[in-house]
CSV table of C-alpha atoms in Angstrom, one decimal:
chain,number,residue,atom,x,y,z
A,2,MET,CA,0.0,0.1,0.1
A,3,GLY,CA,1.2,3.5,-0.6
A,4,ALA,CA,1.9,6.1,1.9
A,5,ALA,CA,-1.2,8.2,0.9
A,6,ARG,CA,-3.3,5.0,1.4
A,7,SER,CA,-2.0,4.4,4.9
A,8,TYR,CA,-2.2,8.1,6.1
A,9,LEU,CA,-4.8,8.3,9.0
A,10,LEU,CA,-5.0,11.8,10.1
A,11,SER,CA,-6.3,13.2,6.8
A,12,GLY,CA,-8.5,16.3,6.1
A,13,PRO,CA,-11.7,14.2,5.7
A,14,PHE,CA,-11.0,12.5,9.0
A,15,ALA,CA,-10.3,15.7,10.8
A,16,ARG,CA,-13.6,17.0,9.7
A,17,ILE,CA,-15.7,14.1,10.6
A,18,TRP,CA,-13.8,13.9,14.1
A,19,SER,CA,-14.5,17.6,14.6
A,20,LEU,CA,-18.2,17.2,13.7
A,21,SER,CA,-18.6,14.1,16.2
A,22,PHE,CA,-16.8,16.4,18.9
A,23,PHE,CA,-19.1,19.3,18.2
A,24,ALA,CA,-22.3,17.1,18.3
A,25,GLY,CA,-21.2,15.3,21.4
A,26,ALA,CA,-20.3,18.4,23.2
A,27,ALA,CA,-23.8,20.0,22.3
A,28,GLY,CA,-25.3,16.7,23.7
A,29,PHE,CA,-23.3,16.6,27.0
A,30,LEU,CA,-24.1,20.3,27.6
A,31,LEU,CA,-27.8,19.3,28.0
A,32,PHE,CA,-27.7,15.7,29.3
A,33,PRO,CA,-26.2,16.4,32.7
A,34,THR,CA,-28.2,19.7,33.3
A,35,ALA,CA,-31.6,18.4,31.9
A,36,PRO,CA,-32.6,17.1,35.6
A,37,MET,CA,-32.2,20.6,37.0
A,38,ARG,CA,-34.2,22.0,34.3
A,39,LEU,CA,-36.9,19.4,35.1
A,40,ARG,CA,-36.9,20.4,38.7
A,41,ASP,CA,-37.3,24.2,37.9
A,42,LEU,CA,-40.2,23.2,35.7
A,43,GLY,CA,-42.0,21.6,38.6
A,44,ALA,CA,-41.2,17.9,38.0
A,45,PRO,CA,-41.1,15.8,41.0
A,46,LEU,CA,-37.6,14.4,42.1
A,47,ALA,CA,-38.6,10.7,41.0
A,48,ALA,CA,-38.8,12.2,37.3
A,49,ALA,CA,-35.4,13.9,37.3
A,50,GLY,CA,-33.9,11.1,35.2
A,51,ALA,CA,-36.9,10.8,32.9
A,52,PHE,CA,-35.3,13.0,30.4
A,53,LEU,CA,-32.2,11.0,29.8
A,54,THR,CA,-33.9,7.7,30.2
A,55,SER,CA,-36.5,8.5,27.6
A,56,LEU,CA,-33.7,9.8,25.1
A,57,THR,CA,-31.5,6.7,25.8
A,58,ILE,CA,-34.5,4.4,25.1
A,59,ALA,CA,-35.6,6.3,21.9
A,60,SER,CA,-32.0,6.1,20.6
A,61,ALA,CA,-31.4,2.6,21.3
A,62,LEU,CA,-34.7,1.2,19.9
A,63,SER,CA,-34.6,3.5,16.9
A,64,ALA,CA,-30.8,2.8,16.0
A,65,ALA,CA,-31.1,-0.4,14.3
A,66,TRP,CA,-33.5,1.2,11.8
A,67,THR,CA,-32.0,4.8,11.6
A,68,GLY,CA,-28.5,3.6,10.9
A,69,ALA,CA,-29.7,2.6,7.3
A,70,VAL,CA,-31.0,6.2,6.7
A,71,GLY,CA,-27.6,7.5,6.1
A,72,ASP,CA,-26.9,4.7,3.7
A,73,VAL,CA,-29.9,5.4,1.6
A,74,LEU,CA,-30.3,9.1,1.9
A,75,GLY,CA,-26.6,9.9,1.8
A,76,ARG,CA,-24.4,10.6,4.9
A,77,ARG,CA,-23.8,14.2,4.3
A,78,ARG,CA,-27.4,14.8,3.8
A,79,VAL,CA,-28.4,13.0,7.1
A,80,LEU,CA,-25.7,14.8,9.1
A,81,THR,CA,-26.7,18.1,7.9
A,82,ALA,CA,-30.4,17.5,8.7
A,83,ALA,CA,-29.5,15.8,12.1
A,84,THR,CA,-27.3,18.7,13.3
A,85,LEU,CA,-29.9,21.2,12.2
A,86,GLY,CA,-32.6,19.4,13.7
A,87,ILE,CA,-30.9,18.9,17.3
A,88,ALA,CA,-30.1,22.6,17.1
A,89,GLY,CA,-33.9,23.1,16.9
A,90,PHE,CA,-34.5,20.9,19.8
A,91,GLY,CA,-32.1,23.1,21.8
A,92,ALA,CA,-34.2,26.1,20.8
A,93,LEU,CA,-37.4,24.3,21.9
A,94,TYR,CA,-35.9,23.3,25.3
A,95,SER,CA,-35.3,26.9,26.0
A,96,LEU,CA,-39.0,27.6,26.2
A,97,PRO,CA,-41.0,27.4,29.5
A,98,LEU,CA,-42.5,24.1,28.7
A,99,PRO,CA,-44.7,21.8,31.0
A,100,TRP,CA,-42.2,19.4,32.3
A,101,PRO,CA,-43.9,16.3,30.6
A,102,LEU,CA,-43.7,18.0,27.2
A,103,PHE,CA,-40.0,18.5,27.9
A,104,VAL,CA,-39.5,14.9,28.7
A,105,ALA,CA,-41.6,13.9,25.7
A,106,LEU,CA,-39.4,15.8,23.2
A,107,ALA,CA,-36.5,13.5,24.4
A,108,LEU,CA,-38.2,10.8,22.2
A,109,PRO,CA,-37.8,12.3,18.8
A,110,HIS,CA,-34.5,13.8,20.0
A,111,GLY,CA,-33.2,10.4,20.9
A,112,ALA,CA,-34.2,9.1,17.3
A,113,VAL,CA,-32.3,12.0,15.6
A,114,TRP,CA,-29.4,11.5,18.0
A,115,SER,CA,-29.1,7.8,16.8
A,116,THR,CA,-29.2,9.0,13.2
A,117,LEU,CA,-26.3,11.4,13.8
A,118,LEU,CA,-24.2,8.9,15.6
A,119,THR,CA,-24.6,6.1,13.1
A,120,ALA,CA,-24.1,8.3,10.1
A,121,GLY,CA,-21.1,9.9,11.7
A,122,SER,CA,-19.5,6.5,12.5
A,123,ALA,CA,-20.2,5.2,9.0
A,124,GLU,CA,-18.5,8.2,7.6
A,125,ALA,CA,-15.6,7.8,9.8
A,126,ALA,CA,-15.3,4.2,8.8
A,127,ARG,CA,-15.3,5.2,5.1
A,128,VAL,CA,-12.4,7.7,5.4
A,129,VAL,CA,-10.0,5.7,7.4
A,130,PRO,CA,-7.6,3.2,5.6
A,131,LEU,CA,-8.6,-0.4,5.7
A,132,GLU,CA,-5.4,-1.5,7.2
A,133,ARG,CA,-5.9,1.1,10.1
A,134,ARG,CA,-9.6,0.8,10.6
A,135,ALA,CA,-9.5,-0.3,14.2
A,136,GLU,CA,-7.0,2.5,15.1
A,137,GLY,CA,-9.1,5.1,13.1
A,138,LEU,CA,-12.3,4.1,14.7
A,139,GLY,CA,-10.6,4.1,18.2
A,140,TYR,CA,-9.4,7.7,17.5
A,141,HIS,CA,-12.9,8.7,16.2
A,142,GLY,CA,-14.4,7.4,19.5
A,143,LEU,CA,-12.1,9.8,21.3
A,144,ALA,CA,-14.1,12.7,20.0
A,145,MET,CA,-17.1,11.6,22.0
A,146,SER,CA,-14.8,10.9,25.1
A,147,GLY,CA,-13.4,14.5,24.7
A,148,ALA,CA,-16.8,15.8,24.5
A,149,ILE,CA,-17.9,13.9,27.7
A,150,ALA,CA,-14.8,15.4,29.4
A,151,VAL,CA,-15.3,19.2,28.7
A,152,ALA,CA,-19.0,19.7,27.9
A,153,PRO,CA,-20.5,18.9,31.5
A,154,PRO,CA,-18.3,21.4,33.4
A,155,ALA,CA,-19.1,24.1,30.6
A,156,GLY,CA,-22.7,23.2,30.7
A,157,PHE,CA,-23.0,23.7,34.5
A,158,ALA,CA,-21.0,27.0,34.2
A,159,LEU,CA,-23.4,28.1,31.6
A,160,LEU,CA,-26.4,26.9,33.7
A,161,SER,CA,-25.2,29.4,36.5
A,162,LEU,CA,-25.8,32.2,34.1
A,163,GLY,CA,-29.1,31.0,33.2
A,164,TRP,CA,-30.9,28.2,31.2
A,165,GLY,CA,-31.4,30.4,28.2
A,166,TRP,CA,-27.6,31.0,28.0
A,167,LEU,CA,-27.0,27.2,28.1
A,168,CYS,CA,-29.7,26.7,25.4
A,169,ALA,CA,-28.1,29.2,23.2
A,170,ALA,CA,-24.7,27.4,23.6
A,171,ILE,CA,-26.3,24.1,22.5
A,172,VAL,CA,-27.7,25.8,19.4
A,173,VAL,CA,-24.5,27.4,18.5
A,174,VAL,CA,-22.4,24.2,19.0
A,175,ASN,CA,-24.9,22.3,16.9
A,176,LEU,CA,-24.7,24.9,14.3
A,177,GLY,CA,-21.0,24.5,14.3
A,178,ALA,CA,-21.5,20.8,13.6
A,179,PHE,CA,-23.8,21.8,10.9
A,180,VAL,CA,-21.3,23.9,9.2
A,181,LEU,CA,-18.7,20.9,9.3
A,182,SER,CA,-21.3,18.6,7.9
A,183,ARG,CA,-21.2,20.8,4.8
A,184,THR,CA,-17.6,20.3,4.2
A,185,LEU,CA,-17.9,16.5,4.0
A,186,SER,CA,-17.6,14.6,0.6
A,187,ALA,CA,-20.6,15.0,-1.5
A,188,ASP,CA,-23.2,12.2,-1.4
A,189,PRO,CA,-24.1,10.4,-4.7
A,190,PRO,CA,-27.2,11.5,-6.5
A,191,PHE,CA,-30.3,10.7,-4.6
A,192,ASP,CA,-32.1,7.5,-5.9
A,193,ARG,CA,-35.7,7.5,-5.0
A,194,SER,CA,-35.9,3.8,-5.8
A,195,ARG,CA,-33.8,3.0,-2.9
A,196,LEU,CA,-36.4,4.2,-0.3
A,197,GLY,CA,-37.8,0.8,-0.2
A,198,ALA,CA,-34.6,-0.2,1.5
A,199,LEU,CA,-35.9,1.8,4.5
A,200,SER,CA,-38.7,-0.7,5.4
A,201,PRO,CA,-37.8,-2.4,8.6
A,202,ARG,CA,-37.3,-5.8,6.9
A,203,HIS,CA,-34.7,-4.2,4.7
A,204,ALA,CA,-33.2,-1.5,6.7
A,205,VAL,CA,-32.2,-3.4,9.9
A,206,GLU,CA,-28.8,-5.2,9.5
A,207,TRP,CA,-30.2,-8.4,11.2
A,208,ARG,CA,-26.8,-10.5,11.1
A,209,THR,CA,-25.0,-7.6,12.7
A,210,LEU,CA,-27.9,-7.2,15.2
A,211,ARG,CA,-27.6,-10.9,16.2
A,212,LEU,CA,-23.8,-10.9,16.2
A,213,SER,CA,-24.0,-7.7,18.4
A,214,ILE,CA,-25.2,-9.8,21.4
A,215,VAL,CA,-21.5,-9.6,22.1
A,216,LEU,CA,-21.8,-5.8,22.7
A,217,PHE,CA,-24.8,-6.4,24.8
A,218,ALA,CA,-23.2,-9.1,27.0
A,219,CYS,CA,-20.3,-6.7,27.8
A,220,SER,CA,-22.0,-3.4,28.2
A,221,PHE,CA,-24.6,-4.9,30.7
A,222,GLY,CA,-21.9,-4.6,33.3
A,223,TYR,CA,-20.9,-1.0,32.1
A,224,GLY,CA,-24.4,0.1,32.7
A,225,GLY,CA,-24.6,-1.4,36.2
A,226,ALA,CA,-21.1,-0.3,37.1
A,227,THR,CA,-21.5,3.3,36.2
A,228,SER,CA,-24.9,3.4,38.1
A,229,PHE,CA,-23.8,1.8,41.4
A,230,VAL,CA,-19.9,1.9,41.6
A,231,ALA,CA,-20.0,5.2,43.7
A,232,LEU,CA,-22.7,3.7,46.1
A,233,PHE,CA,-20.5,0.5,46.4
A,234,ALA,CA,-17.5,2.5,47.1
A,235,GLU,CA,-19.5,4.6,49.8
A,236,GLU,CA,-20.6,1.2,51.4
A,237,ARG,CA,-17.1,-0.2,51.5
A,238,GLY,CA,-15.7,3.0,53.0
A,239,ILE,CA,-13.5,4.0,50.0
A,240,ALA,CA,-12.9,7.8,50.3
A,241,ARG,CA,-12.3,8.5,46.5
A,242,ARG,CA,-15.7,7.5,45.4
A,243,GLY,CA,-15.0,8.9,41.7
A,244,ILE,CA,-11.7,6.9,41.4
A,245,PHE,CA,-13.5,4.2,39.1
A,246,PHE,CA,-14.5,6.9,36.6
A,247,THR,CA,-11.1,8.7,36.7
A,248,ALA,CA,-9.1,5.5,36.2
A,249,PHE,CA,-11.5,4.3,33.5
A,250,ALA,CA,-11.0,7.6,31.5
A,251,ILE,CA,-7.3,7.4,31.9
A,252,ALA,CA,-7.2,3.9,30.6
A,253,VAL,CA,-9.4,4.8,27.4
A,254,ILE,CA,-7.6,7.9,26.7
A,255,THR,CA,-3.9,6.4,27.0
A,256,LEU,CA,-4.5,2.9,25.9
A,257,ARG,CA,-6.7,3.3,22.7
A,258,PRO,CA,-4.0,4.9,20.6
A,259,VAL,CA,-1.8,1.9,21.5
A,260,LEU,CA,-4.3,-0.9,21.5
A,261,GLY,CA,-6.0,0.3,18.2
A,262,PRO,CA,-2.8,-0.4,16.1
A,263,TRP,CA,-2.5,-3.7,18.0
A,264,VAL,CA,-6.0,-4.8,16.9
A,265,ASP,CA,-5.1,-3.9,13.2
A,266,ARG,CA,-1.9,-5.8,13.5
A,267,VAL,CA,-3.1,-9.1,15.0
A,268,GLY,CA,-6.7,-8.9,13.5
A,269,PRO,CA,-9.9,-8.4,15.5
A,270,ARG,CA,-10.9,-12.0,15.8
A,271,ARG,CA,-7.5,-12.6,17.8
A,272,ALA,CA,-7.8,-9.4,19.7
A,273,LEU,CA,-11.3,-10.0,21.1
A,274,PRO,CA,-10.6,-12.9,23.3
A,275,PRO,CA,-8.1,-11.0,25.6
A,276,THR,CA,-10.4,-8.1,25.4
A,277,ILE,CA,-13.4,-9.8,26.6
A,278,LEU,CA,-11.5,-11.6,29.2
A,279,ALA,CA,-10.2,-8.3,30.6
A,280,ILE,CA,-13.8,-7.0,30.8
A,281,ALA,CA,-15.0,-10.1,32.5
A,282,THR,CA,-12.0,-10.3,35.1
A,283,ALA,CA,-12.3,-6.6,36.1
A,284,LEU,CA,-15.9,-7.0,36.8
A,285,ALA,CA,-15.4,-10.0,38.8
A,286,LEU,CA,-12.7,-8.4,40.9
A,287,LEU,CA,-14.3,-5.1,41.3
A,288,PRO,CA,-16.7,-6.2,44.3
A,289,PHE,CA,-13.8,-7.4,46.3
A,290,GLN,CA,-11.9,-4.1,46.4
A,291,THR,CA,-11.7,-2.1,49.7
A,292,THR,CA,-9.3,0.6,48.8
A,293,SER,CA,-9.1,3.3,46.3
A,294,MET,CA,-5.9,1.7,44.7
A,295,GLY,CA,-7.8,-1.6,44.3
A,296,LEU,CA,-10.9,0.0,42.8
A,297,GLY,CA,-8.8,2.0,40.4
A,298,ALA,CA,-6.8,-0.8,39.3
A,299,ALA,CA,-9.9,-2.8,38.5
A,300,ALA,CA,-11.2,0.2,36.7
A,301,PHE,CA,-8.1,0.6,34.5
A,302,LEU,CA,-8.3,-3.0,33.6
A,303,TYR,CA,-12.0,-2.6,32.7
A,304,GLY,CA,-11.1,0.6,30.7
A,305,ALA,CA,-8.4,-1.3,28.9
A,306,GLY,CA,-10.8,-4.0,27.9
A,307,PHE,CA,-13.7,-1.8,27.2
A,308,SER,CA,-11.8,0.8,25.1
A,309,THR,CA,-10.7,-2.0,22.7
A,310,LEU,CA,-14.0,-3.8,22.5
A,311,TYR,CA,-15.8,-1.5,20.3
A,312,PRO,CA,-12.9,-0.7,17.6
A,313,ALA,CA,-12.1,-4.5,17.4
A,314,PHE,CA,-15.8,-5.7,17.2
A,315,ALA,CA,-16.8,-2.8,14.7
A,316,SER,CA,-13.7,-3.7,12.5
A,317,LEU,CA,-14.6,-7.4,12.5
A,318,VAL,CA,-18.2,-6.6,11.4
A,319,LEU,CA,-17.2,-4.0,8.8
A,320,SER,CA,-14.9,-6.4,7.3
A,321,ARG,CA,-18.0,-8.4,6.5
A,322,THR,CA,-20.2,-5.6,5.4
A,323,GLY,CA,-20.4,-3.9,2.2
A,324,GLU,CA,-20.2,-0.1,1.9
A,325,ALA,CA,-23.8,0.5,1.2
A,326,ARG,CA,-24.8,-1.1,4.7
A,327,LYS,CA,-22.2,0.4,6.9
A,328,GLY,CA,-24.7,2.7,8.6
A,329,ALA,CA,-27.1,0.0,9.1
A,330,ALA,CA,-24.3,-2.1,10.7
A,331,PHE,CA,-23.4,0.7,13.1
A,332,GLY,CA,-27.0,1.2,13.9
A,333,ALA,CA,-27.4,-2.5,15.0
A,334,MET,CA,-24.2,-2.2,16.9
A,335,LEU,CA,-25.5,1.0,18.8
A,336,ALA,CA,-28.8,-0.7,19.5
A,337,SER,CA,-27.3,-3.6,21.2
A,338,PHE,CA,-24.8,-1.4,23.1
A,339,ASP,CA,-27.3,1.0,24.4
A,340,ILE,CA,-30.0,-1.7,25.3
A,341,GLY,CA,-27.3,-3.5,27.3
A,342,ILE,CA,-26.3,-0.3,29.1
A,343,GLY,CA,-30.0,0.6,29.9
A,344,LEU,CA,-30.8,-2.9,31.2
A,345,GLY,CA,-27.6,-3.0,33.2
A,346,SER,CA,-28.5,0.3,34.9
A,347,LEU,CA,-32.1,-1.0,35.6
A,348,GLY,CA,-31.1,-4.6,36.5
A,349,PHE,CA,-28.3,-4.0,38.9
A,350,GLY,CA,-30.5,-2.4,41.6
A,351,PRO,CA,-33.0,-5.3,42.3
A,352,ILE,CA,-29.8,-7.8,42.2
A,353,VAL,CA,-27.8,-5.7,44.7
A,354,ALA,CA,-30.8,-5.1,46.9
A,355,ARG,CA,-31.6,-8.9,47.3
A,356,TYR,CA,-28.1,-10.6,46.8
A,357,GLY,CA,-25.5,-7.7,47.3
A,358,TYR,CA,-22.8,-6.0,45.1
A,359,GLU,CA,-20.7,-9.3,44.9
A,360,ALA,CA,-23.5,-11.2,43.2
A,361,ALA,CA,-24.4,-8.3,40.8
A,362,PHE,CA,-21.0,-7.9,39.6
A,363,ILE,CA,-20.1,-11.4,39.3
A,364,ALA,CA,-23.4,-12.0,37.3
A,365,SER,CA,-22.2,-9.2,35.0
A,366,ALA,CA,-18.6,-10.9,34.7
A,367,LEU,CA,-20.4,-14.1,33.7
A,368,LEU,CA,-22.5,-12.5,31.2
A,369,ALA,CA,-19.6,-10.8,29.7
A,370,ALA,CA,-17.8,-14.1,29.5
A,371,THR,CA,-20.5,-15.5,27.3
A,372,ALA,CA,-19.6,-12.9,24.6
A,373,TRP,CA,-16.8,-15.0,23.2
A,374,PRO,CA,-18.8,-18.2,22.6
A,375,ALA,CA,-21.6,-16.2,21.4
A,376,LEU,CA,-19.3,-14.4,18.8
A,377,GLN,CA,-18.1,-17.7,17.7
A,378,LEU,CA,-21.8,-19.1,17.2
A,379,GLY,CA,-22.7,-15.7,15.5
A,380,LEU,CA,-19.8,-16.0,12.9
A,381,ARG,CA,-20.7,-19.5,12.0
A,382,SER,CA,-24.2,-18.6,11.1
A,383,TRP,CA,-22.9,-15.5,9.2
A,384,SER,CA,-22.0,-16.3,5.5
A,385,VAL,CA,-18.5,-15.6,4.8
A,386,ALA,CA,-18.0,-12.3,2.8
A,387,THR,CA,-17.2,-13.0,-0.8
A,388,GLU,CA,-14.1,-11.5,-2.6
A,389,SER,CA,-16.4,-9.3,-4.7
A,390,VAL,CA,-17.9,-7.8,-1.6
A,391,ALA,CA,-14.5,-7.3,-0.2
A,392,ALA,CA,-13.2,-5.7,-3.3
A,393,SER,CA,-16.2,-3.4,-3.5
A,394,ASP,CA,-15.6,-2.5,0.1
A,395,SER,CA,-12.0,-1.7,-0.5
A,396,GLY,CA,-12.8,0.2,-3.6
A,397,SER,CA,-15.3,2.4,-1.7
A,398,GLU,CA,-12.9,3.0,1.2
A,399,ALA,CA,-10.2,4.2,-1.0
A,400,ALA,CA,-12.5,6.7,-2.8
């Protein structure tokens, strides 16, 4: 391969990375501050998490279908419409709405959000070199990690000035993402005959959805851990209750640039077993920690596995998926991933209440361990990609 073919940090990659960062930042200006807005609108305390729950459910349940929207209509068109649409939601949220209506808006917002995420991921997969796909997807994922790091503190600072200022910032940042969307490569001419591909039967990438039970098995523990690890630390007398999140973030940010090239070098099928093992081991060790150092070490191991899981799994799936179905594939992956997180958040509580933290974390570790045999079974049922599909995919990536 020539040097130009192997170059990762190209102009197209920088543009889609920046767009994803702007879109993520706009989202995470809103998500942590929405409960406070609900309180100010008169919502009861029990409804404080209703906005984010509604948005997450809508995103997860719609993603398997919305992923195909970018494939059919064109990713640049979809990203342009989605960034403008979410800017519109930001303007609506600034109004003094009844709190049930504020929550209800999260449902269409979540569907548009999933469309944006899947189209952005598919575009990133298009512009990275095939031989550096896992590395490129890993770097693209850091755009959202960076947004999560900087946007919530900025959101709370803007909230101290007033809700209107925060909503104005959400609109402006989304408009920045809109401007970036207009710099992406032009879509092919719109083909009206392809609209039939948006029927649920054809739009959903069913093979990927079945295979993505792997992501569900691993993300269940993530949902439970992020929801309950601070309470666990408090119960065990661990002073630094936020150490799990700090160590996890450090692992993702520092190891992804190293582990991404490793996945490309050894191949995703060889990279996934130690990745799944790291996730399951960390979850099994976590409930037996009694110090900040122990909890941080378990979190770092968990972050090492979790940061590698998605690039490796996505690289494996995309190697078997044609260019015209990449958005649908990302939609199926996003749906499984988000449903796992959501059910983990909901399911951990009853297990902890009845059996304790050890049972909850060990159960999630055992579930994560099933990801590897599930992957093997899923791949056996998936017809091996033909040389013509691979050649078509290679040609599209080079474009």
